[in-house]
Each structure stands twice: as C-alpha cells, then as structure tokens.
mmCIF file of C-alpha atoms in Angstrom:
data_model
loop_
_atom_site.group_PDB
_atom_site.id
_atom_site.type_symbol
_atom_site.label_atom_id
_atom_site.label_comp_id
_atom_site.label_asym_id
_atom_site.label_seq_id
_atom_site.Cartn_x
_atom_site.Cartn_y
_atom_site.Cartn_z
ATOM 1 C CA MET A 21 11.306 -15.794 20.328
ATOM 2 C CA SER A 22 8.070 -16.451 18.494
ATOM 3 C CA HIS A 23 8.383 -17.827 15.056
ATOM 4 C CA ILE A 24 6.354 -14.797 13.823
ATOM 5 C CA GLN A 25 8.863 -12.195 14.879
ATOM 6 C CA PRO A 26 11.551 -13.072 12.229
ATOM 7 C CA LYS A 27 8.760 -12.678 9.472
ATOM 8 C CA ILE A 28 7.846 -9.202 10.841
ATOM 9 C CA GLN A 29 11.559 -8.125 10.219
ATOM 10 C CA THR A 30 11.099 -9.458 6.469
ATOM 11 C CA LEU A 31 7.879 -7.450 6.399
ATOM 12 C CA LEU A 32 9.711 -4.317 7.610
ATOM 13 C CA ASP A 33 12.434 -4.884 5.104
ATOM 14 C CA LYS A 34 9.750 -5.183 2.245
ATOM 15 C CA LEU A 35 7.958 -1.958 3.314
ATOM 16 C CA ASN A 36 11.208 0.109 3.719
ATOM 17 C CA GLN A 37 12.013 -0.961 0.015
ATOM 18 C CA ILE A 38 8.751 0.465 -0.983
ATOM 19 C CA VAL A 39 8.495 3.586 1.242
ATOM 20 C CA LEU A 40 12.009 4.879 1.345
ATOM 21 C CA ASP A 41 13.894 6.585 4.088
ATOM 22 C CA LYS A 42 11.050 6.351 6.663
ATOM 23 C CA GLU A 43 12.021 3.565 8.826
ATOM 24 C CA GLU A 44 10.938 4.906 11.992
ATOM 25 C CA ALA A 45 7.466 5.662 10.676
ATOM 26 C CA VAL A 46 7.159 2.205 9.030
ATOM 27 C CA THR A 47 8.139 0.576 12.344
ATOM 28 C CA LEU A 48 5.335 2.584 14.153
ATOM 29 C CA ALA A 49 2.707 1.753 11.601
ATOM 30 C CA VAL A 50 3.687 -2.086 11.821
ATOM 31 C CA SER A 51 3.700 -1.675 15.749
ATOM 32 C CA CYS A 52 0.086 -0.043 15.579
ATOM 33 C CA ILE A 53 -1.346 -2.851 13.690
ATOM 34 C CA LEU A 54 0.185 -5.525 16.059
ATOM 35 C CA ALA A 55 -1.151 -3.497 18.953
ATOM 36 C CA ASP A 56 -4.719 -4.045 17.495
ATOM 37 C CA GLY A 57 -5.056 -0.328 16.865
ATOM 38 C CA HIS A 58 -5.982 2.071 14.223
ATOM 39 C CA LEU A 59 -3.669 4.135 12.396
ATOM 40 C CA LEU A 60 -3.976 7.692 11.095
ATOM 41 C CA LEU A 61 -1.377 8.926 8.551
ATOM 42 C CA GLN A 62 -1.531 12.737 8.143
ATOM 43 C CA ASP A 63 0.739 14.582 5.734
ATOM 44 C CA LEU A 64 0.577 16.715 2.658
ATOM 45 C CA PRO A 65 -0.796 14.788 -0.561
ATOM 46 C CA GLY A 66 1.664 12.594 -2.338
ATOM 47 C CA MET A 67 3.846 11.720 0.471
ATOM 48 C CA GLY A 68 3.274 8.014 0.096
ATOM 49 C CA LYS A 69 0.447 7.401 2.801
ATOM 50 C CA THR A 70 -1.789 5.340 0.491
ATOM 51 C CA THR A 71 1.336 3.338 -0.705
ATOM 52 C CA LEU A 72 2.337 2.518 2.855
ATOM 53 C CA ALA A 73 -1.354 1.320 3.864
ATOM 54 C CA HIS A 74 -1.928 -0.747 0.659
ATOM 55 C CA SER A 75 1.568 -2.457 0.899
ATOM 56 C CA LEU A 76 0.750 -3.158 4.731
ATOM 57 C CA ALA A 77 -2.540 -4.870 3.683
ATOM 58 C CA ILE A 78 -0.731 -7.153 1.062
ATOM 59 C CA LEU A 79 2.094 -8.163 3.264
ATOM 60 C CA LEU A 80 -0.243 -8.819 6.175
ATOM 61 C CA GLY A 81 -2.305 -11.183 4.191
ATOM 62 C CA LEU A 82 -5.305 -9.102 5.043
ATOM 63 C CA ASP A 83 -8.675 -8.472 2.906
ATOM 64 C CA PHE A 84 -8.440 -4.833 1.942
ATOM 65 C CA ASN A 85 -10.904 -2.066 0.935
ATOM 66 C CA ARG A 86 -10.165 1.547 -0.063
ATOM 67 C CA VAL A 87 -12.555 4.329 0.246
ATOM 68 C CA GLN A 88 -12.028 7.858 -1.316
ATOM 69 C CA PHE A 89 -13.761 10.072 1.275
ATOM 70 C CA THR A 90 -15.381 13.094 -0.551
ATOM 71 C CA ASN A 91 -17.586 16.004 0.891
ATOM 72 C CA ASP A 92 -20.882 14.476 -0.625
ATOM 73 C CA MET A 93 -20.105 11.051 0.907
ATOM 74 C CA LEU A 94 -22.945 9.626 3.221
ATOM 75 C CA PRO A 95 -22.607 6.978 6.133
ATOM 76 C CA ALA A 96 -24.317 4.533 4.085
ATOM 77 C CA ASP A 97 -21.623 4.435 1.579
ATOM 78 C CA ILE A 98 -19.332 3.068 4.132
ATOM 79 C CA LEU A 99 -21.454 1.046 6.329
ATOM 80 C CA GLY A 100 -24.026 -0.421 3.940
ATOM 81 C CA MET A 101 -27.771 -0.049 3.633
ATOM 82 C CA MET A 102 -31.061 -1.777 3.508
ATOM 83 C CA ILE A 103 -31.985 -2.771 -0.159
ATOM 84 C CA TYR A 104 -35.527 -3.589 -1.234
ATOM 85 C CA ASN A 105 -35.581 -7.126 -2.961
ATOM 86 C CA GLN A 106 -38.628 -6.792 -5.188
ATOM 87 C CA SER A 107 -38.727 -10.548 -6.038
ATOM 88 C CA GLU A 108 -38.865 -11.525 -2.276
ATOM 89 C CA GLN A 109 -40.790 -8.515 -1.159
ATOM 90 C CA SER A 110 -38.259 -7.910 1.570
ATOM 91 C CA PHE A 111 -35.569 -5.712 2.700
ATOM 92 C CA ALA A 112 -31.854 -7.175 2.818
ATOM 93 C CA PHE A 113 -28.723 -5.463 4.168
ATOM 94 C CA ARG A 114 -26.137 -4.855 1.593
ATOM 95 C CA LYS A 115 -22.560 -4.588 3.393
ATOM 96 C CA GLY A 116 -20.536 -1.552 2.725
ATOM 97 C CA ALA A 117 -17.038 -1.232 2.424
ATOM 98 C CA VAL A 118 -16.154 -1.248 6.048
ATOM 99 C CA PHE A 119 -16.790 -5.150 6.034
ATOM 100 C CA THR A 120 -13.241 -6.046 5.443
ATOM 101 C CA GLN A 121 -10.038 -6.693 7.484
ATOM 102 C CA LEU A 122 -8.319 -3.561 6.635
ATOM 103 C CA LEU A 123 -10.253 -0.454 5.548
ATOM 104 C CA LEU A 124 -8.274 2.286 3.931
ATOM 105 C CA ALA A 125 -10.184 5.504 4.664
ATOM 106 C CA ASP A 126 -8.310 7.881 2.219
ATOM 107 C CA GLU A 127 -8.412 11.627 2.978
ATOM 108 C CA ILE A 128 -10.848 11.135 5.642
ATOM 109 C CA ASN A 129 -11.049 14.751 6.668
ATOM 110 C CA ARG A 130 -12.616 15.599 3.234
ATOM 111 C CA SER A 131 -15.771 14.161 4.327
ATOM 112 C CA SER A 132 -18.397 15.841 6.459
ATOM 113 C CA PRO A 133 -18.274 15.274 10.470
ATOM 114 C CA LYS A 134 -21.555 13.037 10.088
ATOM 115 C CA THR A 135 -19.777 10.714 7.728
ATOM 116 C CA GLN A 136 -16.624 10.701 9.631
ATOM 117 C CA SER A 137 -18.589 9.743 12.884
ATOM 118 C CA ALA A 138 -19.993 6.697 10.744
ATOM 119 C CA LEU A 139 -16.720 4.823 11.735
ATOM 120 C CA LEU A 140 -16.925 5.333 15.379
ATOM 121 C CA GLU A 141 -18.776 2.181 16.422
ATOM 122 C CA ALA A 142 -16.847 0.229 13.928
ATOM 123 C CA MET A 143 -13.570 1.298 15.235
ATOM 124 C CA GLU A 144 -14.372 0.778 18.919
ATOM 125 C CA GLU A 145 -16.727 -2.067 18.786
ATOM 126 C CA LYS A 146 -15.536 -3.970 15.727
ATOM 127 C CA GLN A 147 -19.296 -3.909 14.699
ATOM 128 C CA VAL A 148 -21.944 -2.062 12.794
ATOM 129 C CA THR A 149 -25.451 -1.201 13.871
ATOM 130 C CA GLN A 150 -28.080 -0.466 11.142
ATOM 131 C CA ASP A 151 -31.779 -0.295 11.656
ATOM 132 C CA GLY A 152 -31.688 -2.047 14.859
ATOM 133 C CA GLN A 153 -29.656 -4.998 13.688
ATOM 134 C CA THR A 154 -25.870 -5.486 14.614
ATOM 135 C CA TYR A 155 -23.408 -6.881 12.146
ATOM 136 C CA VAL A 156 -19.915 -8.132 13.518
ATOM 137 C CA LEU A 157 -16.854 -7.039 11.221
ATOM 138 C CA PRO A 158 -14.346 -9.454 10.157
ATOM 139 C CA LYS A 159 -11.474 -10.289 12.263
ATOM 140 C CA PRO A 160 -8.777 -8.817 12.598
ATOM 141 C CA PHE A 161 -10.249 -5.412 11.806
ATOM 142 C CA PHE A 162 -8.135 -2.244 11.264
ATOM 143 C CA VAL A 163 -8.766 1.299 9.912
ATOM 144 C CA ILE A 164 -5.938 3.187 8.390
ATOM 145 C CA ALA A 165 -7.135 6.634 7.594
ATOM 146 C CA THR A 166 -5.115 9.233 5.754
ATOM 147 C CA GLN A 167 -5.822 13.067 6.139
ATOM 148 C CA ASN A 168 -4.471 16.159 4.741
ATOM 149 C CA PRO A 169 -3.349 19.353 6.747
ATOM 150 C CA ALA A 170 -6.187 21.376 8.199
ATOM 151 C CA GLN A 171 -4.862 24.568 6.246
ATOM 152 C CA GLN A 172 -5.865 22.806 2.928
ATOM 153 C CA ALA A 173 -9.167 23.780 1.073
ATOM 154 C CA GLY A 174 -12.091 21.307 1.579
ATOM 155 C CA VAL A 175 -11.323 19.539 4.736
ATOM 156 C CA TYR A 176 -13.203 19.044 8.089
ATOM 157 C CA PRO A 177 -11.050 18.785 11.255
ATOM 158 C CA LEU A 178 -11.448 15.210 12.928
ATOM 159 C CA PRO A 179 -13.340 15.699 16.322
ATOM 160 C CA GLU A 180 -11.491 14.557 19.479
ATOM 161 C CA SER A 181 -13.926 11.512 19.744
ATOM 162 C CA GLN A 182 -12.697 10.374 16.399
ATOM 163 C CA LEU A 183 -8.991 11.096 16.774
ATOM 164 C CA ASP A 184 -9.053 9.232 20.233
ATOM 165 C CA ARG A 185 -9.988 6.133 18.182
ATOM 166 C CA PHE A 186 -6.704 5.840 16.512
ATOM 167 C CA LEU A 187 -3.934 4.368 18.593
ATOM 168 C CA MET A 188 -1.359 6.132 16.648
ATOM 169 C CA CYS A 189 -0.902 9.227 14.348
ATOM 170 C CA VAL A 190 2.331 9.193 12.162
ATOM 171 C CA SER A 191 3.509 11.626 9.453
ATOM 172 C CA LEU A 192 6.000 10.610 6.695
ATOM 173 C CA GLY A 193 7.303 13.964 5.670
ATOM 174 C CA TYR A 194 9.382 14.708 2.510
ATOM 175 C CA PRO A 195 12.017 12.164 1.540
ATOM 176 C CA SER A 196 15.817 13.062 2.000
ATOM 177 C CA PRO A 197 17.598 14.061 -1.198
ATOM 178 C CA LYS A 198 19.247 10.618 -1.428
ATOM 179 C CA ALA A 199 15.861 8.903 -1.254
ATOM 180 C CA GLU A 200 14.290 11.154 -3.720
ATOM 181 C CA ARG A 201 17.108 10.534 -6.128
ATOM 182 C CA GLU A 202 16.356 6.703 -5.811
ATOM 183 C CA LEU A 203 12.821 7.289 -6.539
ATOM 184 C CA LEU A 204 13.608 9.312 -9.537
ATOM 185 C CA GLU A 205 15.955 6.757 -10.893
ATOM 186 C CA GLY A 206 14.427 3.424 -9.378
ATOM 187 C CA ARG A 207 11.347 1.453 -10.519
ATOM 188 C CA ASP A 208 7.743 2.636 -10.247
ATOM 189 C CA ARG A 209 6.397 2.028 -6.840
ATOM 190 C CA ARG A 210 3.138 0.657 -8.205
ATOM 191 C CA ALA A 211 4.968 -2.020 -10.159
ATOM 192 C CA MET A 212 6.751 -2.912 -7.016
ATOM 193 C CA MET A 213 3.626 -3.204 -4.858
ATOM 194 C CA GLY A 214 2.169 -5.562 -7.705
ATOM 195 C CA GLU A 215 4.968 -8.021 -6.921
ATOM 196 C CA LEU A 216 4.460 -7.980 -3.199
ATOM 197 C CA VAL A 217 3.055 -11.261 -1.679
ATOM 198 C CA PRO A 218 1.657 -11.832 1.793
ATOM 199 C CA ILE A 219 4.503 -12.442 4.517
ATOM 200 C CA LEU A 220 1.900 -13.092 7.214
ATOM 201 C CA THR A 221 -1.604 -14.862 7.285
ATOM 202 C CA SER A 222 -4.628 -13.122 9.108
ATOM 203 C CA GLU A 223 -4.389 -15.815 11.679
ATOM 204 C CA GLU A 224 -0.752 -15.048 12.319
ATOM 205 C CA VAL A 225 -1.665 -11.479 12.743
ATOM 206 C CA THR A 226 -4.115 -12.385 15.417
ATOM 207 C CA GLN A 227 -1.483 -14.651 17.228
ATOM 208 C CA ALA A 228 1.070 -11.846 17.138
ATOM 209 C CA GLN A 229 -1.610 -9.368 18.650
ATOM 210 C CA ARG A 230 -1.991 -12.107 21.592
ATOM 211 C CA GLU A 231 1.787 -12.399 21.897
ATOM 212 C CA VAL A 232 2.166 -8.467 22.062
ATOM 213 C CA LYS A 233 -0.038 -8.594 25.261
ATOM 214 C CA ASP A 234 2.603 -10.860 26.944
ATOM 215 C CA ILE A 235 5.462 -8.510 26.530
ATOM 216 C CA TYR A 236 6.751 -7.806 29.857
ATOM 217 C CA ILE A 237 6.833 -4.085 31.469
ATOM 218 C CA ALA A 238 8.860 -3.722 34.385
ATOM 219 C CA PRO A 239 7.632 -1.552 37.267
ATOM 220 C CA VAL A 240 10.355 1.161 36.643
ATOM 221 C CA VAL A 241 9.214 1.491 33.025
ATOM 222 C CA LEU A 242 5.523 1.807 34.145
ATOM 223 C CA ASP A 243 6.786 4.397 36.605
ATOM 224 C CA TYR A 244 8.336 6.405 33.842
ATOM 225 C CA LEU A 245 5.251 5.978 31.482
ATOM 226 C CA GLN A 246 2.953 7.462 34.427
ATOM 227 C CA LYS A 247 5.331 10.366 34.789
ATOM 228 C CA LEU A 248 4.909 11.244 31.133
ATOM 229 C CA VAL A 249 0.993 10.926 31.650
ATOM 230 C CA ALA A 250 0.963 12.902 34.752
ATOM 231 C CA LYS A 251 2.963 15.656 32.789
ATOM 232 C CA THR A 252 0.290 15.559 30.061
ATOM 233 C CA ARG A 253 -2.409 16.262 32.845
ATOM 234 C CA SER A 254 -0.707 19.284 34.374
ATOM 235 C CA SER A 255 -1.014 21.668 31.659
ATOM 236 C CA GLN A 256 -3.845 24.229 31.276
ATOM 237 C CA GLU A 257 -3.279 24.410 27.443
ATOM 238 C CA TYR A 258 -4.597 21.017 26.481
ATOM 239 C CA HIS A 259 -6.470 18.096 28.086
ATOM 240 C CA GLY A 260 -4.064 15.319 29.305
ATOM 241 C CA LEU A 261 -4.303 11.640 28.321
ATOM 242 C CA SER A 262 -7.477 9.862 29.372
ATOM 243 C CA PRO A 263 -7.254 6.247 30.795
ATOM 244 C CA ARG A 264 -7.962 4.888 27.281
ATOM 245 C CA GLY A 265 -5.047 6.868 26.220
ATOM 246 C CA VAL A 266 -2.933 5.571 28.992
ATOM 247 C CA LEU A 267 -3.724 1.697 27.998
ATOM 248 C CA ALA A 268 -3.149 2.701 24.117
ATOM 249 C CA LEU A 269 0.250 3.990 25.232
ATOM 250 C CA LYS A 270 1.016 0.539 27.169
ATOM 251 C CA ARG A 271 -0.191 -1.410 24.192
ATOM 252 C CA ALA A 272 2.077 0.649 21.734
ATOM 253 C CA CYS A 273 4.907 -0.031 23.848
ATOM 254 C CA GLN A 274 4.550 -3.584 23.897
ATOM 255 C CA ALA A 275 3.965 -3.785 20.314
ATOM 256 C CA TYR A 276 6.958 -1.718 19.473
ATOM 257 C CA ALA A 277 9.277 -3.959 21.592
ATOM 258 C CA TYR A 278 7.733 -7.026 19.962
ATOM 259 C CA VAL A 279 8.432 -5.760 16.482
ATOM 260 C CA LEU A 280 12.087 -5.220 17.404
ATOM 261 C CA GLY A 281 12.358 -8.728 18.636
ATOM 262 C CA GLN A 282 12.532 -7.785 22.194
ATOM 263 C CA ASP A 283 10.887 -9.759 25.009
ATOM 264 C CA ASN A 284 10.373 -6.817 27.599
ATOM 265 C CA VAL A 285 9.778 -2.910 27.155
ATOM 266 C CA ALA A 286 12.562 -0.615 27.466
ATOM 267 C CA ILE A 287 12.458 3.100 28.338
ATOM 268 C CA ASP A 288 13.714 3.713 24.744
ATOM 269 C CA ASP A 289 10.631 2.058 23.386
ATOM 270 C CA VAL A 290 8.354 4.431 25.469
ATOM 271 C CA GLN A 291 9.998 7.327 24.118
ATOM 272 C CA ALA A 292 9.726 5.835 20.565
ATOM 273 C CA VAL A 293 6.104 5.775 20.620
ATOM 274 C CA PHE A 294 4.958 8.496 22.887
ATOM 275 C CA SER A 295 4.710 11.204 20.231
ATOM 276 C CA ALA A 296 2.818 9.089 17.762
ATOM 277 C CA VAL A 297 0.314 8.033 20.531
ATOM 278 C CA ALA A 298 -0.059 11.234 22.506
ATOM 279 C CA ASP A 299 0.295 14.328 20.100
ATOM 280 C CA HIS A 300 -2.986 13.877 18.434
ATOM 281 C CA ARG A 301 -4.715 13.267 21.635
ATOM 282 C CA LEU A 302 -3.233 16.366 23.208
ATOM 283 C CA GLY A 303 -4.393 18.861 20.399
ATOM 284 C CA GLN A 304 -1.575 18.581 18.111
ATOM 285 C CA ARG A 305 -3.534 18.511 14.775
ATOM 286 C CA PHE A 306 -0.772 18.566 12.255
ATOM 287 C CA VAL A 307 3.069 18.438 12.523
ATOM 288 C CA PRO A 308 4.530 20.485 9.668
ATOM 289 C CA PHE A 309 7.844 19.459 7.923
ATOM 290 C CA HIS A 310 10.525 21.551 6.034
ATOM 291 C CA HIS A 311 11.934 20.467 2.788
ATOM 292 C CA LEU A 312 14.571 18.138 4.369
ATOM 293 C CA GLY A 313 11.959 16.176 6.219
ATOM 294 C CA GLY A 314 12.716 17.439 9.754
ATOM 295 C CA LEU A 315 10.310 18.858 12.142
ATOM 296 C CA THR A 316 9.841 22.643 11.920
ATOM 297 C CA GLU A 317 8.661 23.039 15.418
ATOM 298 C CA MET A 318 8.748 21.080 18.809
ATOM 299 C CA THR A 319 5.501 19.049 19.359
ATOM 300 C CA ILE A 320 3.707 18.799 22.703
ATOM 301 C CA ALA A 321 4.897 15.237 23.205
ATOM 302 C CA ARG A 322 8.472 16.139 22.261
ATOM 303 C CA ARG A 323 8.431 18.933 24.783
ATOM 304 C CA ILE A 324 7.087 16.528 27.466
ATOM 305 C CA LEU A 325 9.645 13.885 26.908
ATOM 306 C CA ASP A 326 12.283 16.745 27.305
ATOM 307 C CA GLU A 327 10.849 17.685 30.465
ATOM 308 C CA VAL A 328 10.324 14.480 32.255
ATOM 309 C CA ALA A 329 13.379 13.117 33.690
ATOM 310 C CA ILE A 330 14.447 9.294 33.843
ATOM 311 C CA ASP A 331 15.206 7.975 37.255
#
C-alpha cells in the first residue's frame, strides 16, 4: 500500500465531518480528483456543494480560486485579457482566475453558453490560448463546477461537449433528519473549514494520480465494464458512451478502488462509480431528490445496472 492511501482515509474523515451524511458522494468526489478528472456538483442551492469543493481544495493542499458565474460574465473574466502598459507602450497578458490548481466555477450554468465554453480548452488541454499565444495552466489542474437545476430561473443548460469534460457528476441531496439535527446543534461549518489544514501536498496529489493508473483491472471486470457500455449504445433514447467516456469510466473505477485502499478493481467499484460517470453523458441532466435524500426516480445508469447481468 502506498504511504499516500492512509492520508486519503484521513482526508475522507475530515470531509465527512464537514459535509455530513454524504459519505458516498464525498468518496466519489475524492476519487474524481485522484483520477485527474473534473467534477460537476449539481443540486439545489444551499446543499453544501461549495463547502465540499472549498474543503477539498484546502485538504489537498492546492491553490484555489472561486468564480461566481453570472449571466453578464465574459470569457475574459475567467481566462484573462491583454492589458496595455502605457509606461512600456506594449500589451501584456493579465492572467484570469483559471490560472490556479483548483478552480471552483460556482453556479456555472448561470453564465451564457459563450462563457461556459471558455473553459473547454482549459479542461481538456490544461492550457489557455489568447491572441494566438498559449499559456500552460498550473499542475495539477482541476475544475469543480456547481450547477443548479435546469428548472430554476436564469440558468443555461450545459451543452453536451461541456458535460463530457466532467469525469463525474455528483449530487448531494437533502441531509437525513439526524444529520440536519447535528447541523442545527453543532458548530458553524465555515468556522470548521477555517481550522482545516492540508493533509496532502500538490506533489502527493500528482503522485497519487500516477499510482491510480497502476491499479489492476482483471479481464472479467473489463468484460463487465464493456457490457455496461454496450448497453448504453443499444438505446434509441440517448447516445451511448463515447470512447472518451469509456476511458473515463475505467479511470474512475481505478481511482475509487485506490481511495478504498485496494490494489485492484472489483465489480462493486464499477457499479459504485457508473452512475456518476455515465448519467450526465447519457442525457440525465438533473437527478431530483425527495425530502429524505433518496432518489425520486430511476436514473438511466441505475436502470442499466439493473438490466446487465454479472457473469
């Protein structure tokens, strides 16, 4: 076992003290980062999405910028712009908020599609091109975006090309009555976040990403993974997973197993990450929750999991 994996367990424990009763969502979020992927958190306002993202940045020891997306925001507000220096009589590039290790794109679907698309190159190529000049982003680089339900006022649905850049899409849902009581009687979450200290360094995060790639996947597990993928491509209701989506699923499985301290991927790991990786790629824009925190309807991915047999 790597010396980093015990630290990851400590990280999970700290996150679960801040974001109560959401152990599975927290594990998926950490797995997404260690798989070198971007994370989309979608839910109603006030569910703890921003708290989870900010806490992750602190505990992972990453530089952090937060951008509050609005409908009048321009791409230059995120990427940066050329500024004229009168004393030197020349233009210089002023870097935007994207030049950080972890960018929190808060309420990303409140900005226009033009502004949303400004992140496409950064998320895929880890670089920004402005006025013909390419600027490399810091390493590691992640985007954690939050979005509100499409039925709320003033939101623009993320296009498929943008959704596909997110390795996982995770929803938190309402807390259980027990967790909500603890929130009411316990300490303020902002105060608790102020006491957090890094558990990993950015170098250890990069090392963990390399170690994730070495997690073994047996042929029988790959067979099951491919059966799930084939099932997504057999429907006329939605487009199936692309090759990029398949590779994303593989990385997510490896990272999830790594976070749990395993040295190989099990069938259970595939099932645990499949919804988070697949639903937003299959057209499941938003998964509603009822007041107890459970799903109100069967998602596309969960239906596929029920229909595909394990040999």
